[in-house]
Coordinates of C-alpha atoms and ligand atoms in Angstrom, one line a residue:
X1 CA 143.2 59.1 49.6
X2 CA 144.0 62.0 51.8
X3 CA 140.5 62.3 53.2
X4 CA 141.2 59.6 55.6
X5 CA 143.4 62.0 57.5
X6 CA 140.5 64.3 58.0
X7 CA 138.4 62.1 60.2
X8 CA 137.4 63.6 63.5
X9 CA 139.9 63.9 66.3
X10 CA 139.4 64.7 69.9
X11 CA 139.5 68.4 69.1
X12 CA 136.9 68.5 66.4
X13 CA 134.1 71.1 66.3
X14 CA 131.3 68.9 67.5
X15 CA 133.1 68.2 70.8
X16 CA 133.7 71.9 71.5
X17 CA 129.9 72.5 71.4
X18 CA 129.3 69.8 73.9
X19 CA 129.5 71.4 77.4
X20 CA 130.8 68.1 78.9
X21 CA 133.9 67.9 76.8
X22 CA 134.6 71.6 76.0
X23 CA 138.0 72.9 77.0
X24 CA 138.3 74.5 80.4
X25 CA 137.8 78.2 80.3
X26 CA 138.6 80.2 83.5
X27 CA 136.6 83.1 82.1
X28 CA 133.4 81.1 82.0
X29 CA 134.0 79.9 85.5
X30 CA 134.6 83.4 86.7
X31 CA 131.4 84.7 85.1
X32 CA 129.4 81.8 86.6
X33 CA 130.8 82.6 90.0
X34 CA 130.0 86.3 89.7
X35 CA 126.5 85.5 88.7
X36 CA 126.1 83.1 91.6
X37 CA 127.5 85.6 94.2
X38 CA 125.6 88.5 92.6
X39 CA 128.8 90.5 92.3
X40 CA 127.0 93.0 90.1
X41 CA 123.6 92.7 91.9
X42 CA 120.9 91.8 89.5
X43 CA 122.6 93.4 86.5
X44 CA 122.8 91.0 83.5
X45 CA 126.2 90.0 82.3
X46 CA 127.3 92.7 79.9
X47 CA 130.5 92.4 77.8
X48 CA 131.9 94.4 74.9
X49 CA 134.2 93.9 72.0
X50 CA 136.4 97.0 71.7
X51 CA 138.3 97.2 68.5
X52 CA 140.3 100.2 67.5
X53 CA 139.2 101.1 64.0
X54 CA 142.8 101.3 62.7
X55 CA 142.9 98.1 60.7
X56 CA 140.9 95.0 59.7
X57 CA 140.1 92.2 62.2
X58 CA 142.4 89.2 62.3
X59 CA 142.2 85.7 63.6
X60 CA 143.4 86.9 67.0
X61 CA 140.4 89.1 67.2
X62 CA 138.2 86.1 66.4
X63 CA 139.3 84.7 69.8
X64 CA 138.3 87.9 71.6
X65 CA 135.0 88.0 69.7
X66 CA 134.1 84.4 70.5
X67 CA 135.0 85.1 74.2
X68 CA 133.1 88.4 74.5
X69 CA 130.0 87.4 72.6
X70 CA 130.1 83.7 73.2
X71 CA 130.4 83.8 77.0
X72 CA 127.8 86.5 77.4
X73 CA 125.4 84.4 75.2
X74 CA 125.9 81.4 77.3
X75 CA 124.4 83.1 80.4
X76 CA 121.8 85.2 78.6
X77 CA 124.0 88.3 78.8
X78 CA 124.6 91.0 76.2
X79 CA 127.5 92.3 74.2
X80 CA 128.2 95.7 72.8
X81 CA 130.4 96.5 69.9
X82 CA 132.4 99.5 70.9
X83 CA 134.8 101.2 68.7
X84 CA 137.7 102.5 70.6
X85 CA 138.1 105.5 68.4
X86 CA 140.3 107.8 70.5
X87 CA 143.1 108.2 68.0
X88 CA 141.9 110.2 65.0
X89 CA 145.2 110.1 63.1
X90 CA 145.0 106.3 62.5
X91 CA 141.3 105.6 62.3
X92 CA 139.0 105.5 59.4
X93 CA 135.4 104.7 58.5
X94 CA 136.5 102.0 56.1
X95 CA 137.7 100.0 59.1
X96 CA 134.5 100.7 61.1
X97 CA 132.5 99.2 58.2
X98 CA 134.9 96.2 57.6
X99 CA 134.9 95.3 61.3
X100 CA 131.1 95.2 61.5
X101 CA 130.9 93.0 58.4
X102 CA 133.5 90.6 59.8
X103 CA 131.8 90.2 63.2
X104 CA 128.5 89.4 61.5
X105 CA 130.3 87.0 59.2
X106 CA 131.7 85.2 62.2
X107 CA 128.1 84.7 63.4
X108 CA 127.6 87.3 66.1
X109 CA 125.5 90.4 66.5
X110 CA 125.8 93.2 69.1
X111 CA 123.3 94.6 71.5
X112 CA 124.4 98.2 71.0
X113 CA 126.8 99.8 68.6
X114 CA 128.9 102.2 70.6
X115 CA 131.8 104.5 70.0
X116 CA 134.2 105.8 72.7
X117 CA 133.9 109.1 70.9
X118 CA 130.2 109.2 72.1
X119 CA 131.6 109.6 75.6
X120 CA 134.1 112.4 74.9
X121 CA 131.9 115.0 76.7
X122 CA 131.4 112.8 79.7
X123 CA 135.1 111.9 79.9
X124 CA 135.9 115.6 79.8
X125 CA 133.5 116.2 82.7
X126 CA 135.1 113.4 84.7
X127 CA 138.6 114.9 84.0
X128 CA 137.4 118.2 85.6
X129 CA 136.0 116.1 88.5
X130 CA 139.4 114.5 89.0
X131 CA 141.2 117.9 88.8
X132 CA 138.8 119.3 91.5
X133 CA 139.6 116.3 93.7
X134 CA 143.3 117.2 93.3
X135 CA 143.8 114.0 91.3
X136 CA 144.8 115.3 87.9
X137 CA 147.0 118.2 86.7
X138 CA 148.1 119.9 83.5
X139 CA 151.7 119.3 82.7
X140 CA 153.8 121.5 80.5
X141 CA 156.8 119.1 80.2
X142 CA 157.6 117.9 76.7
X143 CA 157.0 114.3 75.7
X144 CA 160.7 113.7 76.0
X145 CA 160.9 115.3 79.4
X146 CA 157.9 113.2 80.6
X147 CA 159.7 110.1 79.5
X148 CA 162.9 111.1 81.3
X149 CA 160.9 111.9 84.5
X150 CA 159.2 108.5 84.3
X151 CA 162.1 106.5 85.7
X152 CA 162.7 102.8 84.9
X153 CA 161.6 99.4 86.3
X154 CA 164.4 99.7 88.9
X155 CA 164.4 103.5 89.5
X156 CA 161.4 105.6 90.7
X157 CA 160.2 108.5 88.6
X158 CA 160.5 112.2 89.4
X159 CA 157.7 114.5 90.1
X160 CA 157.0 117.1 87.3
X161 CA 157.6 120.7 88.4
X162 CA 153.9 121.3 87.4
X163 CA 152.5 118.6 89.6
X164 CA 151.3 120.9 92.3
X165 CA 149.5 123.5 90.2
X166 CA 146.3 124.8 91.9
X167 CA 143.0 123.4 91.0
X168 CA 141.9 126.7 89.5
X169 CA 145.0 126.9 87.3
X170 CA 144.5 123.3 86.2
X171 CA 140.8 123.9 85.3
X172 CA 141.7 127.0 83.4
X173 CA 144.5 125.3 81.4
X174 CA 142.4 122.2 80.6
X175 CA 139.5 124.5 79.4
X176 CA 141.9 126.4 77.2
X177 CA 143.5 123.2 75.9
X178 CA 140.0 122.2 74.9
X179 CA 139.3 125.5 73.2
X180 CA 142.4 125.0 71.0
X181 CA 144.6 127.7 72.5
X182 CA 147.7 125.6 72.6
X183 CA 149.6 123.8 69.9
X184 CA 149.8 120.0 69.6
X185 CA 152.1 118.4 72.1
X186 CA 152.6 121.5 74.2
X187 CA 150.6 120.3 77.3
X188 CA 148.9 117.2 78.6
X189 CA 146.6 116.3 81.4
X190 CA 147.9 113.7 83.8
X191 CA 146.5 111.7 86.6
X192 CA 148.2 112.4 89.9
X193 CA 148.9 109.0 91.3
X194 CA 152.4 108.0 92.3
X195 CA 155.7 108.7 90.5
X196 CA 157.4 106.0 92.6
X197 CA 154.9 103.2 91.9
X198 CA 156.5 99.9 90.9
X199 CA 153.9 99.8 88.1
X200 CA 155.0 102.3 85.4
X201 CA 151.4 102.7 84.3
X202 CA 150.6 104.3 87.6
X203 CA 153.3 106.9 87.4
X204 CA 151.0 109.9 86.6
X205 CA 149.8 108.5 83.3
X206 CA 148.7 110.9 80.6
X207 CA 144.9 111.3 80.3
X208 CA 144.6 113.8 77.5
X209 CA 146.8 115.1 74.8
X210 CA 146.4 118.0 72.4
X211 CA 145.8 117.0 68.8
X212 CA 144.3 119.2 66.2
X213 CA 143.1 116.4 64.0
X214 CA 139.8 115.7 62.3
X215 CA 138.0 112.7 63.8
X216 CA 136.0 110.3 61.7
X217 CA 132.9 111.0 63.8
X218 CA 133.4 114.1 65.8
X219 CA 135.0 116.1 63.0
X220 CA 136.9 119.2 64.4
X221 CA 134.8 119.4 67.6
X222 CA 137.7 118.3 69.7
X223 CA 141.4 119.1 69.8
X224 CA 142.1 117.2 72.9
X225 CA 141.8 113.4 72.8
X226 CA 141.7 110.9 75.8
X227 CA 144.3 108.2 76.0
X228 CA 143.3 104.6 75.7
X229 CA 143.7 104.0 79.5
X230 CA 141.6 107.0 80.4
X231 CA 138.8 106.1 77.9
X232 CA 138.5 102.4 78.1
X233 CA 137.4 101.7 81.7
X234 CA 135.1 104.6 81.8
X235 CA 133.5 103.6 78.5
X236 CA 133.0 100.2 80.1
X237 CA 131.5 101.7 83.1
X238 CA 129.1 104.0 81.1
X239 CA 127.8 100.9 79.3
X240 CA 127.6 98.9 82.6
X241 CA 130.0 96.3 81.3
X242 CA 130.3 93.7 84.0
X243 CA 133.1 91.7 82.5
X244 CA 135.6 93.6 80.4
X245 CA 137.8 90.8 78.9
X246 CA 140.9 91.6 77.0
X247 CA 144.2 90.1 76.1
X248 CA 147.1 89.7 78.5
X249 CA 149.1 92.7 77.5
X250 CA 146.6 94.8 79.4
X251 CA 147.2 93.1 82.7
X252 CA 149.7 95.8 83.9
X253 CA 147.0 98.4 83.1
X254 CA 144.4 96.9 85.3
X255 CA 145.4 98.8 88.5
X256 CA 145.0 102.1 86.4
X257 CA 141.7 100.9 85.0
X258 CA 140.5 100.4 88.6
X259 CA 142.0 103.6 89.8
X260 CA 140.0 105.7 87.5
X261 CA 136.8 103.9 88.2
X262 CA 137.3 104.0 92.0
X263 CA 138.3 107.6 92.0
X264 CA 135.3 108.6 89.9
X265 CA 133.0 106.4 92.0
X266 CA 131.3 105.0 88.9
X267 CA 130.0 101.5 87.9
X268 CA 132.7 99.0 88.8
X269 CA 133.4 97.2 85.6
X270 CA 135.8 94.3 86.0
X271 CA 138.7 93.8 83.6
X272 CA 139.9 90.2 83.2
X273 CA 142.8 89.2 80.9
X274 CA 143.2 86.1 78.8
X275 CA 145.9 84.7 76.5
X276 CA 146.5 86.2 73.1
X277 CA 146.0 83.9 70.1
X278 CA 148.9 83.5 67.7
X279 CA 149.9 81.0 65.1
X280 CA 153.2 80.0 63.6
X281 CA 154.0 81.7 60.3
X282 CA 151.5 84.4 61.1
X283 CA 151.8 88.0 62.0
X284 CA 149.0 89.7 64.0
X285 CA 150.3 93.2 64.6
X286 CA 148.0 95.6 62.9
X287 CA 150.9 98.0 62.3
X288 CA 152.8 95.4 60.4
X289 CA 149.7 94.1 58.5
X290 CA 149.1 97.7 57.5
X291 CA 152.6 98.0 56.2
X292 CA 152.1 94.9 54.1
X293 CA 149.1 96.5 52.6
X294 CA 150.5 100.0 52.1
X295 CA 153.7 98.8 50.6
X296 CA 151.9 96.4 48.4
X297 CA 153.4 93.2 49.5
X298 CA 149.9 91.9 49.4
X299 CA 146.9 93.0 47.3
X300 CA 145.0 94.4 50.2
X301 CA 143.6 93.7 53.7
X302 CA 141.6 90.9 52.1
X303 CA 144.5 89.3 50.3
X304 CA 143.9 85.5 50.8
X305 CA 147.4 85.2 52.3
X306 CA 146.5 87.7 55.1
X307 CA 145.5 86.4 58.6
X308 CA 142.6 88.9 58.5
X309 CA 139.1 87.6 58.7
X310 CA 138.4 89.2 55.3
X311 CA 141.6 87.5 53.9
X312 CA 140.7 84.1 55.4
X313 CA 137.1 84.4 54.1
X314 CA 138.3 85.2 50.6
X315 CA 140.7 82.3 50.7
X316 CA 137.7 80.1 51.5
X317 CA 138.0 79.6 55.3
X318 CA 134.7 79.4 57.0
X319 CA 133.4 81.1 60.1
X320 CA 132.4 77.6 61.4
X321 CA 136.0 76.4 61.3
X322 CA 137.4 79.6 62.8
X323 CA 134.9 79.5 65.7
X324 CA 135.6 75.8 66.2
X325 CA 139.4 76.2 66.4
X326 CA 139.1 79.2 68.7
X327 CA 136.6 77.5 71.0
X328 CA 138.8 74.3 71.1
X329 CA 141.7 76.4 72.5
X330 CA 139.7 77.8 75.4
X331 CA 141.2 80.6 77.4
X332 CA 144.2 80.6 79.8
X333 CA 146.7 83.0 81.3
X334 CA 149.7 81.9 79.2
X335 CA 150.4 83.0 75.7
X336 CA 151.2 80.1 73.4
X337 CA 151.9 80.1 69.7
X338 CA 149.7 77.5 68.1
X339 CA 150.8 75.5 65.0
X340 CA 149.1 77.0 61.9
X341 CA 148.4 73.4 60.9
X342 CA 145.8 73.2 63.7
X343 CA 143.8 75.9 62.0
X344 CA 144.2 74.2 58.7
X345 CA 143.1 70.9 60.2
X346 CA 139.8 72.4 61.5
X347 CA 139.2 74.0 58.1
X348 CA 139.7 70.7 56.3
X349 CA 137.5 68.9 58.7
X350 CA 134.7 71.4 58.1
X351 CA 135.1 71.5 54.3
X352 CA 135.5 67.7 54.1
X353 CA 131.9 67.4 55.4
X354 CA 130.4 70.3 53.5
X355 CA 132.3 71.0 50.2
X356 CA 130.8 69.7 47.0
X357 CA 133.3 67.6 45.0
X358 CA 134.3 68.5 41.4
X359 CA 136.9 67.5 38.9
X360 CA 139.4 70.1 37.9
X361 CA 142.8 69.7 36.2
X362 CA 145.2 72.5 37.2
X363 CA 148.1 71.7 34.8
X364 CA 146.4 70.0 31.9
X365 CA 147.9 67.3 29.7
X366 CA 145.7 66.0 26.8
X367 CA 144.8 62.4 26.8
X368 CA 143.4 60.9 23.6
X369 CA 141.5 57.5 23.8
X370 CA 142.2 56.1 20.4
X371 CA 139.6 53.3 20.5
X372 CA 136.8 55.5 21.9
X373 CA 134.2 56.5 19.2
X374 CA 135.1 60.1 18.1
X375 CA 131.7 61.7 18.4
X376 CA 130.4 59.8 21.4
X377 CA 129.6 61.6 24.7
X378 CA 128.7 59.6 27.8
X379 CA 127.5 60.9 31.1
X380 CA 128.9 59.3 34.2
X381 CA 127.1 59.7 37.5
X382 CA 129.3 61.1 40.3
X383 CA 128.6 61.7 44.0
X384 CA 128.6 65.3 45.0
X385 CA 130.0 64.5 48.4
X386 CA 130.8 61.0 49.5
X387 CA 130.7 62.3 53.1
X388 CA 127.2 63.5 52.7
X389 CA 124.8 61.3 50.6
X390 CA 122.1 64.0 50.8
X391 CA 124.3 66.2 48.6
X392 CA 123.1 63.9 45.7
X393 CA 124.9 63.1 42.4
X394 CA 125.6 64.8 39.1
X395 CA 126.2 63.8 35.5
X396 CA 129.7 64.5 34.2
X397 CA 130.4 64.3 30.5
X398 CA 133.1 61.9 29.2
X399 CA 134.5 61.8 25.6
X400 CA 137.4 60.7 23.5
X401 CA 139.7 63.5 24.6
X402 CA 140.1 64.4 28.2
X403 CA 142.6 66.4 30.2
X404 CA 144.6 64.9 33.0
X405 CA 147.2 66.5 35.4
X406 CA 150.7 66.6 33.9
X407 CA 151.8 65.1 37.2
X408 CA 149.7 62.0 36.6
X409 CA 151.8 60.9 33.6
X410 CA 155.5 60.0 33.5
X411 CA 157.1 58.8 30.3
X412 CA 159.8 57.2 32.4
X413 CA 158.2 56.4 35.7
X414 CA 160.4 56.6 38.9
X415 CA 160.2 53.7 41.3
X416 CA 156.9 53.4 43.1
X417 CA 155.2 55.7 40.6
X418 CA 151.8 54.0 40.1
X419 CA 150.1 56.6 38.0
X420 CA 150.0 56.6 34.2
X421 CA 153.1 55.7 32.1
X422 CA 153.5 53.8 28.8
X423 CA 152.1 50.3 29.0
X424 CA 150.5 50.9 32.5
X425 CA 146.8 50.7 33.2
X426 CA 145.0 53.1 35.5
X427 CA 141.4 54.1 36.3
X428 CA 139.9 57.3 35.1
X429 CA 137.8 58.1 38.1
X430 CA 134.2 56.9 37.8
X431 CA 134.8 56.2 34.1
X432 CA 137.0 53.5 32.6
X433 CA 140.3 51.7 32.8
X434 CA 142.8 53.1 30.3
X435 CA 146.3 52.0 29.2
X436 CA 148.9 54.5 27.9
X437 CA 150.2 53.5 24.5
X438 CA 152.3 56.4 23.0
X439 CA 153.1 60.1 23.3
X440 CA 153.3 63.2 21.1
X441 CA 156.1 65.6 21.9
X442 CA 156.7 69.2 21.0
X443 CA 159.9 70.5 19.3
X444 CA 161.5 70.8 22.8
X445 CA 160.8 67.2 23.6
X446 CA 158.0 67.8 26.1
X447 CA 155.1 65.4 26.1
X448 CA 152.1 67.4 24.9
X449 CA 149.6 64.5 24.3
X450 CA 149.3 61.0 25.5
X451 CA 147.5 58.3 23.5
X452 CA 145.8 55.4 25.2
X453 CA 143.2 52.7 24.8
X454 CA 140.3 52.0 27.1
X455 CA 138.5 48.9 28.2
X456 CA 134.8 49.4 27.3
X457 CA 133.9 46.7 29.8
X458 CA 135.2 48.7 32.7
X459 CA 132.5 51.4 32.6
X460 CA 132.0 53.0 36.0
X461 CA 135.5 52.2 37.0
X462 CA 135.6 48.5 37.6
X463 CA 136.5 45.6 35.3
X464 CA 134.2 42.5 35.3
X465 CA 137.2 40.2 35.3
X466 CA 138.3 41.6 38.7
X467 CA 141.5 43.1 37.3
X468 CA 143.1 45.6 39.7
X469 CA 144.8 48.9 38.9
X470 CA 147.0 50.7 41.3
X471 CA 145.9 54.2 40.6
X472 CA 142.8 56.3 40.0
X473 CA 143.3 59.7 38.3
X474 CA 140.8 62.5 37.7
X475 CA 140.0 64.0 34.3
X476 CA 137.9 66.6 32.5
X477 CA 136.4 66.1 29.1
X478 CA 138.2 68.4 26.7
X479 CA 135.2 69.3 24.6
X480 CA 133.2 70.3 27.7
X481 CA 135.9 71.9 29.8
X482 CA 135.7 75.4 31.3
X483 CA 138.9 77.3 31.6
X484 CA 139.9 79.1 34.8
X485 CA 142.7 80.8 36.6
X486 CA 143.7 79.2 39.8
X487 CA 145.6 81.0 42.6
X488 CA 147.7 78.6 44.8
X489 CA 148.7 80.1 48.1
X490 CA 151.4 79.1 50.5
X491 CA 152.5 80.6 53.8
X492 CA 153.2 84.3 53.6
X493 CA 156.4 83.9 55.7
X494 CA 159.2 81.4 55.5
X495 CA 159.8 81.2 59.3
X496 CA 157.5 79.9 62.1
X497 CA 158.2 83.2 63.8
X498 CA 158.1 85.9 61.1
X499 CA 159.7 88.3 63.5
X500 CA 162.8 86.1 63.8
X501 CA 165.4 88.2 62.0
X502 CA 169.0 89.1 62.7
X503 CA 169.9 92.4 64.3
X504 CA 168.9 95.2 61.9
X505 CA 166.7 92.9 59.8
X506 CA 162.9 93.3 59.2
X507 CA 160.0 90.9 59.2
X508 CA 159.8 91.7 55.5
X509 CA 163.0 89.7 55.0
X510 CA 161.0 86.6 56.0
X511 CA 158.3 87.0 53.3
X512 CA 157.9 83.9 51.3
X513 CA 158.7 84.7 47.6
X514 CA 156.6 81.7 46.6
X515 CA 153.5 82.5 48.6
X516 CA 151.4 82.9 45.5
X517 CA 151.5 80.9 42.3
X518 CA 149.0 81.7 39.5
X519 CA 148.0 79.1 37.0
X520 CA 146.1 80.4 34.0
X521 CA 144.9 77.4 32.2
X522 CA 143.0 75.1 34.6
X523 CA 140.3 72.9 33.0
X524 CA 137.1 72.3 35.0
X525 CA 134.1 70.1 34.6
X526 CA 131.2 72.1 33.2
X527 CA 129.1 72.0 36.4
X528 CA 131.4 74.6 37.8
X529 CA 129.8 77.3 35.6
X530 CA 127.2 77.6 38.3
X531 CA 129.4 78.2 41.3
X532 CA 128.9 81.4 43.3
X533 CA 131.6 83.8 44.6
X534 CA 132.8 82.5 48.0
X535 CA 131.4 79.0 47.5
X536 CA 133.8 76.2 48.5
X537 CA 134.5 73.1 46.6
X538 CA 136.8 70.2 46.8
X539 CA 138.7 69.6 43.5
X540 CA 139.2 65.9 43.8
X541 CA 142.7 64.9 44.6
X542 CA 143.8 68.5 44.3
X543 CA 142.5 70.6 47.2
X544 CA 139.8 72.9 48.5
X545 CA 139.0 75.9 46.4
X546 CA 136.6 78.7 46.4
X547 CA 135.5 81.2 43.7
X548 CA 137.2 84.5 44.0
X549 CA 135.3 87.9 43.6
X550 CA 137.7 88.7 40.8
X551 CA 135.8 86.3 38.7
X552 CA 133.7 87.7 35.8
X553 CA 131.1 86.2 33.5
X554 CA 133.9 85.4 31.0
X555 CA 136.7 84.5 33.5
X556 CA 136.6 82.2 36.5
X557 CA 139.2 82.6 39.2
X558 CA 139.5 80.0 42.0
X559 CA 141.5 80.4 45.2
X560 CA 143.1 77.4 46.7
X561 CA 142.0 77.4 50.3
X562 CA 144.2 74.4 51.2
X563 CA 145.7 71.4 49.6
X564 CA 144.2 68.1 50.7
X565 CA 147.2 66.9 52.6
X566 CA 146.5 67.3 56.3
X567 CA 149.9 67.9 57.8
X568 CA 148.3 68.4 61.2
X569 CA 147.0 64.9 61.2
X570 CA 150.6 63.8 60.4
X571 CA 152.1 65.8 63.2
X572 CA 149.5 64.4 65.5
X573 CA 150.3 61.0 64.4
X574 CA 154.0 61.3 65.0
X575 CA 153.7 63.1 68.3
X576 CA 151.0 60.9 69.8
X577 CA 152.1 57.6 68.4
X578 CA 149.2 57.4 66.0
X579 CA 146.5 58.1 68.5
X580 CA 144.1 59.9 66.1
X581 CA 141.4 57.8 64.4
X582 CA 141.9 57.5 60.7
Ligands
ATP601 P1 147.5 96.0 67.9 O1 147.9 95.1 66.8 O2 147.7 97.4 67.5 O3 148.0 95.6 69.3 P2 145.0 95.0 68.6 O4 145.0 93.8 67.7 O5 145.2 94.8 70.1 O6 146.0 96.0 68.0 P3 142.4 96.1 69.2 O7 141.5 96.7 68.2 O8 142.9 97.0 70.3 O9 143.6 95.7 68.4 O10 141.8 94.8 69.8 C1 140.5 94.6 70.1 C2 140.3 93.5 71.1 O11 140.8 92.3 70.6 C3 141.1 93.8 72.4 O12 140.2 93.4 73.5 C4 142.2 92.8 72.4 O13 142.5 92.4 73.7 C5 141.7 91.7 71.5 N1 142.8 91.1 70.8 C6 143.6 91.7 69.9 N2 144.5 90.8 69.4 C7 144.3 89.6 70.0 C8 144.8 88.3 69.9 N3 145.9 88.0 69.1 N4 144.3 87.3 70.7 C9 143.3 87.6 71.5 N5 142.7 88.7 71.6 C10 143.2 89.8 70.9
MG602 MG1 146.4 95.9 71.2

């Protein structure tokens, strides 16, 4: 059976927790070095995770979280959760709440809960300080003019005609910007650095813009808002963040990060960049994820097809597996797109060890055992998890009529089809050998019932005469079955790179029209009445499933987390010449 492919490989979770075999991580080495050389004196290692509350966290954020919290933990350091809430137009309390829930679910807790908006007053004071030092000025150019003055990678920029305003005029204008005297977009505050710098971020970057918008925390108190680059490093500095780790796209911003800290003479937080996590068939741009939600291509941020932590959780992915895959990948300075099968492989590995087994038939076909006593019910003992004897056993009812999968019967079997067909004998898992005898068809000619006989001597699934059968199929007693809806998910996109579209196309063109299949009439063994929302199970021979929150007392809904087939193990086998143990 498929489980064999789920045996541990070199990259399994246990290894990643063993310091001797864990993947190299230059961030860990850097932190250790800084502690050794007392780069920050006797200050403890302090990190922060800085999400912008403009969407839900996704699997890429899980990497940043594991790095920020995990590496600090390893050296007895501390991690703040800081919301980078400098853009009131796109930020909402819903996101603030969801982000906290997801971090806790991943298994981390913060030292302090902080908001960049808590520092608005301090940031404003520092802006005045830079103006007084002749290092910032108010610019009246329009956004378009600023863009034109900025130059290109090959051409230097041009100074704004407002660049040499006096300190007094700059202070006056900034104060009046703050008071709300000017309309949105009419003026900005800029750092006075170098319009000819080869780094475009250093060409007099905007520090403040005017925006009459209501902020989710400060309300209408402010109508000027700091830009990310002006807020981030100083927020780090205020919190005495020693190691400010972020993804590689911020590398070009590091000189500016330093410039503000150096010119303000404040605590010298150090930014260090690492590779962004991405997977094939997966989109991690919050803007595009928001579009999927708003335009209803998915049911919400927690749709089980979404790469968000809330979507993965609802789908049945576990925090243990997500942490394990992220840890196994370590950190580097090169962005690589990982195969989505790697994530699936870690998830199967985790569930294979933990998920209780159950029998469920997704597309039922009735099987009548003609020589079984009509009113008899037997209970067969079944292991809850063959991988974990401590999970115990349970009693599953067996009777004359059972459901089997439609797929497990063929009236005319193709070559190498070893499951049930007329005259063939198979094993009903943990129960009896049965032989198909005849079928009942509906008016359209579809098989709606299979009649068979059983061998009473084969109870438990083995025949005393040593007779072999080629196939074992699962079943659910019809009289005892629960009905359920099952939701079968496939990849949300049809292409490994969802953004791969011809000129003028959209990532939406690559949406997989078959990413969700809903089956309404699955039959489940009765023990599943006790399952709790979010609990994971392995439906034997079918896949990993978990109970969806849409379930009610009268209706069970199960999400398929993953089918059993481990395509990663297969890929690994073909690429490494069968190196993985199985
Ligand atoms: P956007 O999609 O708008 O670029 P974002 O995903 O970068 O947004 P933030 O809230 O700014 O969102 O990210 C918070 C932190 O998570 C940052 O430190 C960022 O570097 C990190 N991060 C975001 N995406 C990834 C990713 N794919 N891999 C690793 N780290 C990431
Ligand atoms: Mg970003």
